[in-house]
Amino acid sequence: MRILVTGSAGFIGFHLCRRLLAEGHEIVGLDGMTNYYDPALKRARHAALLTSNHFQAHEIMLEDDVALTRLVQDTRADIVIHLAAQAGVRYSMEAPRSYVDSNIIGTFNLLEALRACPAQHFLMASTSSVYGANAMPFAEKDRTDHQLSFYAATKRATEAMAHSYAHMWNQPTSVLRFFTVYGPWGRPDMALFKFTRAILEGKPIDIYNNGQMQRDFTYVDDCIEGIVRLLPLTPTASNDSNGSPAAPWRVLNIAGGRLVELKAYIAAIEKATGRTALRNELPMQPGEPQATLAATDELEKLTGFLPQTSVEDGVRAFVDWYRDFYKA
Ligand SMILES: NC(=O)c1ccc[n+]([C@@H]2O[C@H](COP(=O)([O-])OP(=O)(O)OC[C@H]3O[C@@H](n4cnc5c(N)ncnc54)[C@H](O)[C@@H]3O)[C@@H](O)[C@H]2O)c1
């Protein structure tokens, strides 16, 4: 199949493209190489993908509607997977406009381009953060009205936009809510990367809320497995608890469904690095939830799959990659 992936030089996009190439698909990757974090890491990911003759890379910003529309039309993809976004909870307090530009304008431009050139299945990344102040576990049927960060608010807006396009233009759409994805080639703004770097350099790590935080961590290969299994499962309008009666649309949590203490995560990094972390205790950050936990029944029902990778194994794979990549 011919698959267009936006955000192909990003952490999840890179792993997804690598897996899809291994399965024999033709991949057209789009990434604007934004400088939110080191573009050299993004270029290294694209360079690794470009070793395949079945991968094309296009450096285009989603905001450039002319270039984006041309690429969508030239590609005529069977499937479009939209991962490009301005991610990160904390940065949305510093640079909120970049979230409007990349997430809202960017997603709008892609939806418009697809209107003229629809795909069999459009899949789009969203986030656990849309559940905001909800009670756990977070289930797809729950209302999502109380986002705690502007990042989450823009992602929730893109979900609503995608639903309206699915209804008006009959574009089958799956919204994927990811939960703290981690693993090799991971993002420098995320805790695992920052903690590993600081621990290996003998510097203190910033711990918020006395480490009294819990996350539903998802190892990247498990996240990719979930996405790949969903590709042929084109949604239809339905009254399912994660579907829509008015559009070929669904929303799905992609997560391990297990609550892991931040302290256990740090202990796994200490074990994998063989060093003890120096701790810099800080108060809770606004916008950050104290805990996230997904209901995964819908994922299991649809795909027959639930993530299995333990935090110890996943963290070790990241630390091994980090040491090798940065010669640390
Ligand atoms: N990693 C996680 O834990 C996590 C959790 C929840 C949701 N998500 C979502 O999953 C998707 C992928 O996340 P990731 O962790 O791979 O992030 P990432 O930052 O590594 O990847 C996103 C990519 O999109 C590109 N990009 C950003 N704005 C763009 C624009 N306007 N035009 C073109 N390209 C642009 C960036 O250059 C980057 O390479 C995002 O939509 C993110 O919001 C990720």
mmCIF file of C-alpha atoms and ligand atoms in Angstrom:
data_model
loop_
_atom_site.group_PDB
_atom_site.id
_atom_site.type_symbol
_atom_site.label_atom_id
_atom_site.label_comp_id
_atom_site.label_asym_id
_atom_site.label_seq_id
_atom_site.Cartn_x
_atom_site.Cartn_y
_atom_site.Cartn_z
ATOM 1 C CA MET A 1 0.000 0.000 0.000
ATOM 2 C CA ARG A 2 0.967 3.628 -0.434
ATOM 3 C CA ILE A 3 0.953 5.379 2.923
ATOM 4 C CA LEU A 4 1.488 9.069 3.661
ATOM 5 C CA VAL A 5 2.904 9.701 7.148
ATOM 6 C CA THR A 6 3.133 13.232 8.535
ATOM 7 C CA GLY A 7 5.730 13.730 11.266
ATOM 8 C CA SER A 8 7.884 10.965 9.726
ATOM 9 C CA ALA A 9 11.081 12.388 11.253
ATOM 10 C CA GLY A 10 9.469 12.482 14.682
ATOM 11 C CA PHE A 11 9.866 9.824 17.353
ATOM 12 C CA ILE A 12 6.692 7.807 16.715
ATOM 13 C CA GLY A 13 6.631 8.585 12.974
ATOM 14 C CA PHE A 14 10.143 7.204 12.538
ATOM 15 C CA HIS A 15 9.296 3.893 14.240
ATOM 16 C CA LEU A 16 6.030 3.615 12.326
ATOM 17 C CA CYS A 17 7.694 4.233 8.940
ATOM 18 C CA ARG A 18 10.435 1.711 9.742
ATOM 19 C CA ARG A 19 7.859 -0.949 10.566
ATOM 20 C CA LEU A 20 5.691 -0.189 7.511
ATOM 21 C CA LEU A 21 8.729 -0.316 5.214
ATOM 22 C CA ALA A 22 9.659 -3.707 6.705
ATOM 23 C CA GLU A 23 6.154 -4.883 5.804
ATOM 24 C CA GLY A 24 6.702 -3.875 2.166
ATOM 25 C CA HIS A 25 4.660 -0.658 1.960
ATOM 26 C CA GLU A 26 5.577 2.457 -0.055
ATOM 27 C CA ILE A 27 5.976 5.344 2.375
ATOM 28 C CA VAL A 28 5.824 9.052 1.640
ATOM 29 C CA GLY A 29 7.058 10.945 4.684
ATOM 30 C CA LEU A 30 6.381 14.597 5.442
ATOM 31 C CA ASP A 31 8.120 16.527 8.194
ATOM 32 C CA GLY A 32 8.778 20.243 8.639
ATOM 33 C CA MET A 33 11.865 19.544 10.836
ATOM 34 C CA THR A 34 10.764 22.119 13.402
ATOM 35 C CA ASN A 35 13.371 23.215 15.931
ATOM 36 C CA TYR A 36 11.300 22.399 19.059
ATOM 37 C CA TYR A 37 14.082 19.897 19.747
ATOM 38 C CA ASP A 38 17.360 19.145 17.989
ATOM 39 C CA PRO A 39 16.613 18.820 14.244
ATOM 40 C CA ALA A 40 19.827 16.764 13.918
ATOM 41 C CA LEU A 41 18.017 13.879 15.656
ATOM 42 C CA LYS A 42 15.122 14.245 13.196
ATOM 43 C CA ARG A 43 17.538 14.270 10.251
ATOM 44 C CA ALA A 44 19.254 11.152 11.605
ATOM 45 C CA ARG A 45 15.872 9.394 11.767
ATOM 46 C CA HIS A 46 15.042 10.378 8.166
ATOM 47 C CA ALA A 47 18.531 9.335 7.043
ATOM 48 C CA ALA A 48 17.942 5.882 8.544
ATOM 49 C CA LEU A 49 14.610 5.601 6.712
ATOM 50 C CA LEU A 50 16.117 6.790 3.431
ATOM 51 C CA THR A 51 18.282 3.664 3.294
ATOM 52 C CA SER A 52 15.096 2.083 1.887
ATOM 53 C CA ASN A 53 14.205 2.760 -1.752
ATOM 54 C CA HIS A 54 10.567 2.644 -0.740
ATOM 55 C CA PHE A 55 10.777 5.768 1.425
ATOM 56 C CA GLN A 56 10.452 9.339 0.146
ATOM 57 C CA ALA A 57 11.093 12.302 2.452
ATOM 58 C CA HIS A 58 9.493 15.724 1.979
ATOM 59 C CA GLU A 59 10.445 18.690 4.139
ATOM 60 C CA ILE A 60 7.170 20.607 4.198
ATOM 61 C CA MET A 61 5.394 22.542 6.941
ATOM 62 C CA LEU A 62 1.708 21.712 7.359
ATOM 63 C CA GLU A 63 1.001 25.442 7.358
ATOM 64 C CA ASP A 64 2.149 25.580 3.699
ATOM 65 C CA ASP A 65 -1.222 24.567 2.284
ATOM 66 C CA VAL A 66 -0.104 24.799 -1.357
ATOM 67 C CA ALA A 67 2.852 22.432 -0.931
ATOM 68 C CA LEU A 68 0.836 20.143 1.345
ATOM 69 C CA THR A 69 -2.101 19.887 -1.089
ATOM 70 C CA ARG A 70 0.279 19.184 -3.968
ATOM 71 C CA LEU A 71 1.961 16.389 -2.007
ATOM 72 C CA VAL A 72 -1.380 14.819 -1.035
ATOM 73 C CA GLN A 73 -2.542 14.949 -4.657
ATOM 74 C CA ASP A 74 0.723 13.591 -6.066
ATOM 75 C CA THR A 75 0.823 10.790 -3.486
ATOM 76 C CA ARG A 76 -2.780 9.578 -3.780
ATOM 77 C CA ALA A 77 -2.201 7.536 -0.644
ATOM 78 C CA ASP A 78 -4.360 4.567 0.330
ATOM 79 C CA ILE A 79 -3.826 5.480 3.982
ATOM 80 C CA VAL A 80 -2.813 8.773 5.623
ATOM 81 C CA ILE A 81 -1.376 8.750 9.148
ATOM 82 C CA HIS A 82 -1.139 12.204 10.711
ATOM 83 C CA LEU A 83 1.422 12.384 13.505
ATOM 84 C CA ALA A 84 3.035 15.798 12.857
ATOM 85 C CA ALA A 85 2.201 18.181 15.671
ATOM 86 C CA GLN A 86 3.618 20.590 18.153
ATOM 87 C CA ALA A 87 3.769 18.252 21.156
ATOM 88 C CA GLY A 88 4.633 18.878 24.816
ATOM 89 C CA VAL A 89 2.569 20.117 27.752
ATOM 90 C CA ARG A 90 5.040 22.557 29.322
ATOM 91 C CA TYR A 91 6.092 24.277 26.095
ATOM 92 C CA SER A 92 2.454 25.204 25.443
ATOM 93 C CA MET A 93 2.803 27.782 28.229
ATOM 94 C CA GLU A 94 5.866 29.298 26.526
ATOM 95 C CA ALA A 95 4.860 29.240 22.873
ATOM 96 C CA PRO A 96 1.089 28.671 22.575
ATOM 97 C CA ARG A 97 0.894 30.105 19.066
ATOM 98 C CA SER A 98 3.059 27.304 17.683
ATOM 99 C CA TYR A 99 0.305 24.888 18.835
ATOM 100 C CA VAL A 100 -2.347 26.858 16.968
ATOM 101 C CA ASP A 101 -0.154 26.935 13.849
ATOM 102 C CA SER A 102 0.987 23.303 13.750
ATOM 103 C CA ASN A 103 -1.971 21.551 15.317
ATOM 104 C CA ILE A 104 -5.042 23.569 14.375
ATOM 105 C CA ILE A 105 -4.039 25.284 11.109
ATOM 106 C CA GLY A 106 -1.842 22.336 10.104
ATOM 107 C CA THR A 107 -4.555 19.735 10.696
ATOM 108 C CA PHE A 108 -7.132 21.923 8.961
ATOM 109 C CA ASN A 109 -4.885 22.159 5.885
ATOM 110 C CA LEU A 110 -4.471 18.394 5.814
ATOM 111 C CA LEU A 111 -8.220 17.775 6.197
ATOM 112 C CA GLU A 112 -8.882 20.190 3.325
ATOM 113 C CA ALA A 113 -6.263 18.502 1.131
ATOM 114 C CA LEU A 114 -7.893 15.119 1.878
ATOM 115 C CA ARG A 115 -11.315 16.470 0.969
ATOM 116 C CA ALA A 116 -10.152 16.756 -2.637
ATOM 117 C CA CYS A 117 -8.222 13.517 -2.469
ATOM 118 C CA PRO A 118 -9.689 11.173 0.177
ATOM 119 C CA ALA A 119 -7.882 8.186 1.648
ATOM 120 C CA GLN A 120 -9.363 4.776 2.439
ATOM 121 C CA HIS A 121 -8.474 5.430 6.070
ATOM 122 C CA PHE A 122 -7.208 8.556 7.835
ATOM 123 C CA LEU A 123 -5.568 8.001 11.236
ATOM 124 C CA MET A 124 -4.630 10.903 13.460
ATOM 125 C CA ALA A 125 -2.618 11.176 16.687
ATOM 126 C CA SER A 126 -4.244 12.618 19.753
ATOM 127 C CA THR A 127 -3.225 12.390 23.388
ATOM 128 C CA SER A 128 -4.166 11.156 26.847
ATOM 129 C CA SER A 129 -3.983 14.829 27.856
ATOM 130 C CA VAL A 130 -7.426 15.434 26.316
ATOM 131 C CA TYR A 131 -8.896 13.604 29.345
ATOM 132 C CA GLY A 132 -7.599 16.416 31.572
ATOM 133 C CA ALA A 133 -9.295 16.419 34.965
ATOM 134 C CA ASN A 134 -11.369 13.262 34.308
ATOM 135 C CA ALA A 135 -11.525 10.326 36.732
ATOM 136 C CA MET A 136 -9.360 7.318 35.815
ATOM 137 C CA PRO A 137 -9.266 5.009 33.981
ATOM 138 C CA PHE A 138 -9.787 7.221 30.940
ATOM 139 C CA ALA A 139 -12.298 5.626 28.556
ATOM 140 C CA GLU A 140 -13.027 6.740 24.996
ATOM 141 C CA LYS A 141 -16.743 7.180 25.709
ATOM 142 C CA ASP A 142 -16.009 9.689 28.516
ATOM 143 C CA ARG A 143 -16.658 13.365 27.939
ATOM 144 C CA THR A 144 -13.470 15.343 27.336
ATOM 145 C CA ASP A 145 -14.399 18.886 28.281
ATOM 146 C CA HIS A 146 -11.759 19.856 30.839
ATOM 147 C CA GLN A 147 -8.281 20.031 29.310
ATOM 148 C CA LEU A 148 -5.539 21.204 31.677
ATOM 149 C CA SER A 149 -3.027 22.458 29.093
ATOM 150 C CA PHE A 150 -3.227 24.413 25.868
ATOM 151 C CA TYR A 151 -1.476 21.518 24.098
ATOM 152 C CA ALA A 152 -4.372 19.259 25.126
ATOM 153 C CA ALA A 153 -6.931 21.867 24.104
ATOM 154 C CA THR A 154 -5.490 22.102 20.582
ATOM 155 C CA LYS A 155 -5.412 18.313 20.228
ATOM 156 C CA ARG A 156 -9.030 18.079 21.395
ATOM 157 C CA ALA A 157 -9.906 20.725 18.813
ATOM 158 C CA THR A 158 -8.300 18.637 16.067
ATOM 159 C CA GLU A 159 -10.427 15.650 17.136
ATOM 160 C CA ALA A 160 -13.592 17.711 16.740
ATOM 161 C CA MET A 161 -12.399 19.051 13.387
ATOM 162 C CA ALA A 162 -11.644 15.531 12.142
ATOM 163 C CA HIS A 163 -15.075 14.306 13.228
ATOM 164 C CA SER A 164 -16.830 17.045 11.285
ATOM 165 C CA TYR A 165 -14.798 16.251 8.155
ATOM 166 C CA ALA A 166 -15.496 12.525 8.580
ATOM 167 C CA HIS A 167 -19.212 13.366 8.665
ATOM 168 C CA MET A 168 -19.338 16.004 5.944
ATOM 169 C CA TRP A 169 -16.974 14.357 3.454
ATOM 170 C CA ASN A 170 -17.331 10.719 4.429
ATOM 171 C CA GLN A 171 -13.621 10.354 5.196
ATOM 172 C CA PRO A 172 -13.155 7.259 7.435
ATOM 173 C CA THR A 173 -11.139 8.495 10.406
ATOM 174 C CA SER A 174 -9.538 6.940 13.481
ATOM 175 C CA VAL A 175 -8.341 9.179 16.302
ATOM 176 C CA LEU A 176 -5.568 7.558 18.348
ATOM 177 C CA ARG A 177 -4.992 8.783 21.891
ATOM 178 C CA PHE A 178 -1.422 7.919 22.857
ATOM 179 C CA PHE A 179 -0.261 7.587 26.463
ATOM 180 C CA THR A 180 3.372 8.580 27.299
ATOM 181 C CA VAL A 181 5.151 6.725 24.528
ATOM 182 C CA TYR A 182 8.827 5.959 25.223
ATOM 183 C CA GLY A 183 11.706 3.990 23.727
ATOM 184 C CA PRO A 184 14.833 4.232 21.531
ATOM 185 C CA TRP A 185 15.127 7.363 19.344
ATOM 186 C CA GLY A 186 12.872 9.093 21.895
ATOM 187 C CA ARG A 187 12.201 12.792 22.325
ATOM 188 C CA PRO A 188 14.773 14.991 24.126
ATOM 189 C CA ASP A 189 11.986 16.962 25.858
ATOM 190 C CA MET A 190 10.557 13.861 27.571
ATOM 191 C CA ALA A 191 11.492 12.588 31.035
ATOM 192 C CA LEU A 192 13.268 9.400 29.985
ATOM 193 C CA PHE A 193 15.678 11.275 27.710
ATOM 194 C CA LYS A 194 16.298 14.111 30.182
ATOM 195 C CA PHE A 195 16.760 11.770 33.150
ATOM 196 C CA THR A 196 19.104 9.423 31.279
ATOM 197 C CA ARG A 197 21.265 12.281 30.037
ATOM 198 C CA ALA A 198 21.453 13.933 33.473
ATOM 199 C CA ILE A 199 22.187 10.668 35.281
ATOM 200 C CA LEU A 200 24.972 9.744 32.834
ATOM 201 C CA GLU A 201 26.453 13.259 33.178
ATOM 202 C CA GLY A 202 26.250 13.143 36.991
ATOM 203 C CA LYS A 203 23.754 16.048 37.062
ATOM 204 C CA PRO A 204 20.575 16.204 39.171
ATOM 205 C CA ILE A 205 17.191 15.319 37.675
ATOM 206 C CA ASP A 206 14.161 17.570 38.223
ATOM 207 C CA ILE A 207 11.442 15.664 40.068
ATOM 208 C CA TYR A 208 8.041 17.305 40.376
ATOM 209 C CA ASN A 209 5.543 16.730 43.186
ATOM 210 C CA ASN A 210 8.019 14.587 45.218
ATOM 211 C CA GLY A 211 7.830 12.000 42.456
ATOM 212 C CA GLN A 212 4.189 11.392 43.434
ATOM 213 C CA MET A 213 3.183 10.871 39.819
ATOM 214 C CA GLN A 214 1.982 7.902 37.864
ATOM 215 C CA ARG A 215 1.811 7.307 34.170
ATOM 216 C CA ASP A 216 0.426 4.736 31.788
ATOM 217 C CA PHE A 217 3.694 4.283 29.873
ATOM 218 C CA THR A 218 3.548 2.747 26.400
ATOM 219 C CA TYR A 219 6.653 1.226 24.822
ATOM 220 C CA VAL A 220 7.023 2.529 21.285
ATOM 221 C CA ASP A 221 6.963 -0.904 19.580
ATOM 222 C CA ASP A 222 3.669 -1.650 21.356
ATOM 223 C CA CYS A 223 2.249 1.672 20.187
ATOM 224 C CA ILE A 224 3.296 0.868 16.607
ATOM 225 C CA GLU A 225 1.786 -2.635 16.836
ATOM 226 C CA GLY A 226 -1.532 -1.078 17.825
ATOM 227 C CA ILE A 227 -1.433 1.396 14.922
ATOM 228 C CA VAL A 228 -0.466 -1.239 12.346
ATOM 229 C CA ARG A 229 -3.292 -3.557 13.421
ATOM 230 C CA LEU A 230 -5.765 -0.711 13.007
ATOM 231 C CA LEU A 231 -4.793 0.200 9.440
ATOM 232 C CA PRO A 232 -7.142 -2.272 7.707
ATOM 233 C CA LEU A 233 -9.938 -1.707 10.256
ATOM 234 C CA THR A 234 -11.699 1.147 8.508
ATOM 235 C CA PRO A 235 -14.386 2.596 10.772
ATOM 236 C CA THR A 236 -18.034 2.936 9.792
ATOM 237 C CA ALA A 237 -20.698 5.043 11.486
ATOM 238 C CA SER A 238 -21.761 3.164 14.613
ATOM 239 C CA ASN A 239 -23.237 3.501 18.061
ATOM 240 C CA ASP A 240 -20.229 1.788 19.643
ATOM 241 C CA SER A 241 -18.974 3.509 22.769
ATOM 242 C CA ASN A 242 -15.888 4.707 20.872
ATOM 243 C CA GLY A 243 -17.608 5.404 17.550
ATOM 244 C CA SER A 244 -19.926 8.035 16.091
ATOM 245 C CA PRO A 245 -23.535 7.567 14.977
ATOM 246 C CA ALA A 246 -23.020 10.304 12.399
ATOM 247 C CA ALA A 247 -19.681 9.561 10.743
ATOM 248 C CA PRO A 248 -17.219 6.798 9.815
ATOM 249 C CA TRP A 249 -15.125 7.670 12.849
ATOM 250 C CA ARG A 250 -13.697 6.167 15.996
ATOM 251 C CA VAL A 251 -11.500 7.189 18.885
ATOM 252 C CA LEU A 252 -9.160 4.737 20.541
ATOM 253 C CA ASN A 253 -6.717 4.737 23.454
ATOM 254 C CA ILE A 254 -3.361 3.197 22.581
ATOM 255 C CA ALA A 255 -1.816 2.392 25.938
ATOM 256 C CA GLY A 256 -0.565 -0.326 28.235
ATOM 257 C CA GLY A 257 -3.437 0.071 30.704
ATOM 258 C CA ARG A 258 -1.018 -0.177 33.655
ATOM 259 C CA LEU A 259 -0.216 2.465 36.236
ATOM 260 C CA VAL A 260 3.528 2.900 36.810
ATOM 261 C CA GLU A 261 4.945 5.069 39.587
ATOM 262 C CA LEU A 262 7.439 7.698 38.422
ATOM 263 C CA LYS A 263 9.736 6.350 41.151
ATOM 264 C CA ALA A 264 9.707 2.904 39.534
ATOM 265 C CA TYR A 265 10.493 4.498 36.159
ATOM 266 C CA ILE A 266 13.478 6.303 37.679
ATOM 267 C CA ALA A 267 14.605 3.099 39.404
ATOM 268 C CA ALA A 268 14.545 1.369 35.999
ATOM 269 C CA ILE A 269 16.776 4.124 34.558
ATOM 270 C CA GLU A 270 19.154 3.825 37.509
ATOM 271 C CA LYS A 271 19.343 0.080 36.967
ATOM 272 C CA ALA A 272 19.916 0.394 33.216
ATOM 273 C CA THR A 273 22.599 3.097 33.607
ATOM 274 C CA GLY A 274 24.174 1.500 36.687
ATOM 275 C CA ARG A 275 24.108 4.900 38.447
ATOM 276 C CA THR A 276 22.114 6.573 41.197
ATOM 277 C CA ALA A 277 20.141 9.714 40.294
ATOM 278 C CA LEU A 278 20.773 13.001 42.125
ATOM 279 C CA ARG A 279 17.368 14.527 42.786
ATOM 280 C CA ASN A 280 16.192 18.116 42.530
ATOM 281 C CA GLU A 281 12.723 18.208 44.127
ATOM 282 C CA LEU A 282 10.291 20.715 42.589
ATOM 283 C CA PRO A 283 6.594 21.545 43.066
ATOM 284 C CA MET A 284 3.910 20.161 40.735
ATOM 285 C CA GLN A 285 3.824 21.852 37.326
ATOM 286 C CA PRO A 286 0.581 23.435 36.124
ATOM 287 C CA GLY A 287 -0.924 21.621 33.150
ATOM 288 C CA GLU A 288 0.558 18.241 34.128
ATOM 289 C CA PRO A 289 -1.888 15.604 35.373
ATOM 290 C CA GLN A 290 -0.846 13.756 38.538
ATOM 291 C CA ALA A 291 -1.677 10.427 36.907
ATOM 292 C CA THR A 292 -2.836 8.937 33.610
ATOM 293 C CA LEU A 293 -4.374 5.508 33.073
ATOM 294 C CA ALA A 294 -6.186 4.247 29.989
ATOM 295 C CA ALA A 295 -9.083 1.888 29.658
ATOM 296 C CA THR A 296 -7.816 -0.523 26.990
ATOM 297 C CA ASP A 297 -10.904 -2.719 26.441
ATOM 298 C CA GLU A 298 -11.691 -1.078 23.097
ATOM 299 C CA LEU A 299 -8.117 -1.538 21.842
ATOM 300 C CA GLU A 300 -8.176 -5.201 22.816
ATOM 301 C CA LYS A 301 -11.654 -5.759 21.365
ATOM 302 C CA LEU A 302 -10.740 -4.230 18.016
ATOM 303 C CA THR A 303 -7.174 -5.435 17.532
ATOM 304 C CA GLY A 304 -6.840 -8.426 19.874
ATOM 305 C CA PHE A 305 -3.684 -6.762 21.161
ATOM 306 C CA LEU A 306 -2.532 -5.291 24.437
ATOM 307 C CA PRO A 307 0.950 -3.890 25.102
ATOM 308 C CA GLN A 308 3.196 -6.290 26.997
ATOM 309 C CA THR A 309 6.639 -4.657 27.269
ATOM 310 C CA SER A 310 7.728 -4.071 30.865
ATOM 311 C CA VAL A 311 9.108 -0.701 31.896
ATOM 312 C CA GLU A 312 12.418 -2.377 32.838
ATOM 313 C CA ASP A 313 12.861 -3.828 29.332
ATOM 314 C CA GLY A 314 11.667 -0.674 27.583
ATOM 315 C CA VAL A 315 13.875 1.659 29.603
ATOM 316 C CA ARG A 316 16.890 -0.602 29.071
ATOM 317 C CA ALA A 317 16.329 -0.521 25.293
ATOM 318 C CA PHE A 318 16.241 3.283 25.432
ATOM 319 C CA VAL A 319 19.404 3.556 27.557
ATOM 320 C CA ASP A 320 21.261 1.136 25.251
ATOM 321 C CA TRP A 321 20.222 3.213 22.230
ATOM 322 C CA TYR A 322 21.153 6.497 23.971
ATOM 323 C CA ARG A 323 24.639 5.261 24.904
ATOM 324 C CA ASP A 324 25.276 4.026 21.386
ATOM 325 C CA PHE A 325 23.823 7.049 19.547
ATOM 326 C CA TYR A 326 25.461 9.728 21.707
ATOM 327 C CA LYS A 327 28.588 7.676 22.498
ATOM 328 C CA ALA A 328 27.786 8.355 26.162
HETATM 329 N N1 LIG B 1 5.320 10.691 22.401
HETATM 330 C C1 LIG B 1 4.256 10.673 23.188
HETATM 331 O O1 LIG B 1 4.332 10.225 24.347
HETATM 332 C C2 LIG B 1 2.929 11.181 22.705
HETATM 333 C C3 LIG B 1 1.852 11.095 23.592
HETATM 334 C C4 LIG B 1 0.610 11.556 23.160
HETATM 335 C C5 LIG B 1 0.453 12.052 21.886
HETATM 336 N N2 LIG B 1 1.514 12.125 21.043
HETATM 337 C C6 LIG B 1 1.275 12.656 19.698
HETATM 338 O O2 LIG B 1 1.857 11.765 18.768
HETATM 339 C C7 LIG B 1 2.358 12.468 17.636
HETATM 340 C C8 LIG B 1 3.815 12.147 17.425
HETATM 341 O O3 LIG B 1 4.537 12.509 18.594
HETATM 342 P P1 LIG B 1 6.105 12.310 18.744
HETATM 343 O O4 LIG B 1 6.360 11.946 20.157
HETATM 344 O O5 LIG B 1 6.615 11.458 17.643
HETATM 345 O O6 LIG B 1 6.580 13.826 18.549
HETATM 346 P P2 LIG B 1 7.772 14.452 17.688
HETATM 347 O O7 LIG B 1 7.872 15.887 18.093
HETATM 348 O O8 LIG B 1 8.992 13.606 17.836
HETATM 349 O O9 LIG B 1 7.241 14.327 16.205
HETATM 350 C C9 LIG B 1 6.426 15.283 15.578
HETATM 351 C C10 LIG B 1 7.070 15.656 14.259
HETATM 352 O O10 LIG B 1 6.202 16.584 13.620
HETATM 353 C C11 LIG B 1 6.977 17.582 12.998
HETATM 354 N N3 LIG B 1 6.169 18.818 12.954
HETATM 355 C C12 LIG B 1 5.744 19.547 14.014
HETATM 356 N N4 LIG B 1 5.012 20.599 13.580
HETATM 357 C C13 LIG B 1 4.989 20.500 12.217
HETATM 358 C C14 LIG B 1 4.386 21.285 11.195
HETATM 359 N N5 LIG B 1 3.692 22.373 11.492
HETATM 360 N N6 LIG B 1 4.557 20.903 9.912
HETATM 361 C C15 LIG B 1 5.270 19.794 9.602
HETATM 362 N N7 LIG B 1 5.878 19.026 10.522
HETATM 363 C C16 LIG B 1 5.717 19.367 11.818
HETATM 364 C C17 LIG B 1 8.212 17.746 13.881
HETATM 365 O O11 LIG B 1 9.329 18.252 13.144
HETATM 366 C C18 LIG B 1 8.432 16.335 14.421
HETATM 367 O O12 LIG B 1 9.421 15.646 13.692
HETATM 368 C C19 LIG B 1 2.062 13.952 17.923
HETATM 369 O O13 LIG B 1 0.853 14.278 17.280
HETATM 370 C C20 LIG B 1 1.895 14.008 19.431
HETATM 371 O O14 LIG B 1 1.067 15.076 19.816
HETATM 372 C C21 LIG B 1 2.752 11.692 21.428
#
